[in-house]
């Protein structure tokens, strides 16, 4: 590979967004998809087990009217307070008004995916 070809390749990689987006960018993208009402695109931001659970929850909630209309619009109120990456694991600290929490992400096939604890793990 010539020097000019290598330089072009490096610039395309840097500018073209090759590689995974950051964990925070993944969470921001999930929020944008939720707010836009693109459920499948929103669910694509989650690892497979979490995605399946959320899809089931959404289907049941939609059927019985458990989800309020403004639920997803409230996501725009999230503020990001920090990101930590450790290999294929990451956490993103978020705040909504007075409540603070941490989202966990895992790197799968070169993409950050949000993972949520199972109900039993979340209530311990």
C-alpha atoms as one frame of an Amber mdcrd trajectory, in Angstrom:
protein
   0.000   0.000   0.000   1.433   3.384  -0.985   1.761   6.220   1.475  -1.078
   8.186  -0.141  -3.374   5.137  -0.078  -2.550   4.521   3.572  -3.212   8.181
   4.437  -6.571   8.118   2.608  -7.530   4.881   4.381  -6.631   6.351   7.783
  -8.605   9.544   7.093 -11.635   7.580   5.898 -11.493   5.425   9.021 -11.236
   8.432  11.314 -13.888  10.497   9.534 -16.172   7.675   8.490 -16.888   6.453
  11.969 -15.476   2.961  11.533 -15.455   1.038  14.754 -17.950   1.240  17.570
 -19.507   4.523  18.592 -18.932   5.432  22.207 -21.142   3.986  24.950 -22.594
   7.454  25.599 -23.332   7.913  21.881 -25.126   4.550  21.919 -27.351   5.663
  24.804 -28.021   9.030  23.119 -28.942   7.234  19.893 -31.316   4.885  21.753
 -33.017   7.918  23.326 -33.373   9.629  19.943 -34.949   6.505  18.420 -37.359
   6.158  21.350 -38.409   9.794  21.093 -38.951   9.426  17.349 -41.197   6.427
  17.965 -38.926   4.004  16.099 -39.342   1.051  18.431 -37.314  -1.483  16.447
 -34.426   0.954  16.040 -34.624   1.694  19.782 -34.545  -2.008  20.636 -31.519
  -2.522  18.357 -29.441  -0.658  20.963 -29.843  -3.490  23.499 -28.083  -6.825
  23.818 -30.233  -9.802  22.677 -31.613 -10.980  26.057 -32.482  -7.448  27.177
 -33.959  -6.696  23.748 -36.263  -9.716  23.969 -37.446  -8.763  27.470 -38.072
  -5.157  26.443 -39.945  -6.197  23.307 -42.215  -8.441  25.387 -42.731  -5.714
  28.001 -43.540  -3.176  25.282 -46.028  -5.503  23.586 -47.861  -6.274  26.831
 -47.728  -2.639  27.967 -49.065  -1.366  24.656 -51.865  -3.926  24.695 -52.983
  -3.042  28.212 -52.128   0.672  28.081 -49.390   0.614  30.728 -47.081   3.035
  28.914 -47.993   6.706  29.208 -47.786   8.800  26.057 -45.098  11.080  27.508
 -42.846   8.250  28.754 -40.351   8.470  25.905 -40.411  12.260  25.710 -39.195
  12.318  29.329 -35.998  10.631  28.166 -34.852  13.962  26.746 -34.431  15.162
  30.328 -31.541  12.745  30.922 -28.172  14.275  31.602 -24.952  12.333  31.212
 -22.534  12.425  34.104 -19.724  10.143  33.034 -18.652   7.085  31.119 -16.258
   4.337  32.129 -14.951   1.692  29.737 -13.180  -1.482  30.821 -12.470  -3.694
  27.827 -15.792  -4.989  26.496 -17.799  -3.570  29.423 -18.877   0.043  29.958
 -21.078   2.094  32.233 -22.786   5.406  31.562 -23.922   7.440  34.559 -27.165
   9.295  33.910 -29.450  11.579  35.887 -33.140  12.346  35.461 -34.164  15.250
  37.671 -33.202  14.062  41.181 -32.732  10.385  40.302 -29.329   9.078  39.308
 -28.515   5.715  37.783 -25.975   3.777  35.794 -26.545   2.001  32.509 -24.361
  -0.988  31.679 -23.213  -1.707  28.155 -21.390  -4.605  26.570 -19.439  -4.678
  23.307 -21.009  -7.223  20.920 -19.827  -7.579  17.318 -17.980  -4.248  17.568
 -21.123  -2.388  18.733 -21.975  -1.166  22.220 -25.281  -2.629  23.414 -27.202
  -1.629  26.538 -27.864  -4.432  29.006 -30.406  -4.213  31.801 -30.457  -6.424
  34.903 -33.139  -9.038  35.265 -35.980  -8.052  37.599 -34.646 -10.210  40.455
 -31.188  -8.624  40.123 -32.617  -5.101  39.985 -34.662  -5.506  43.170 -31.922
  -6.939  45.389
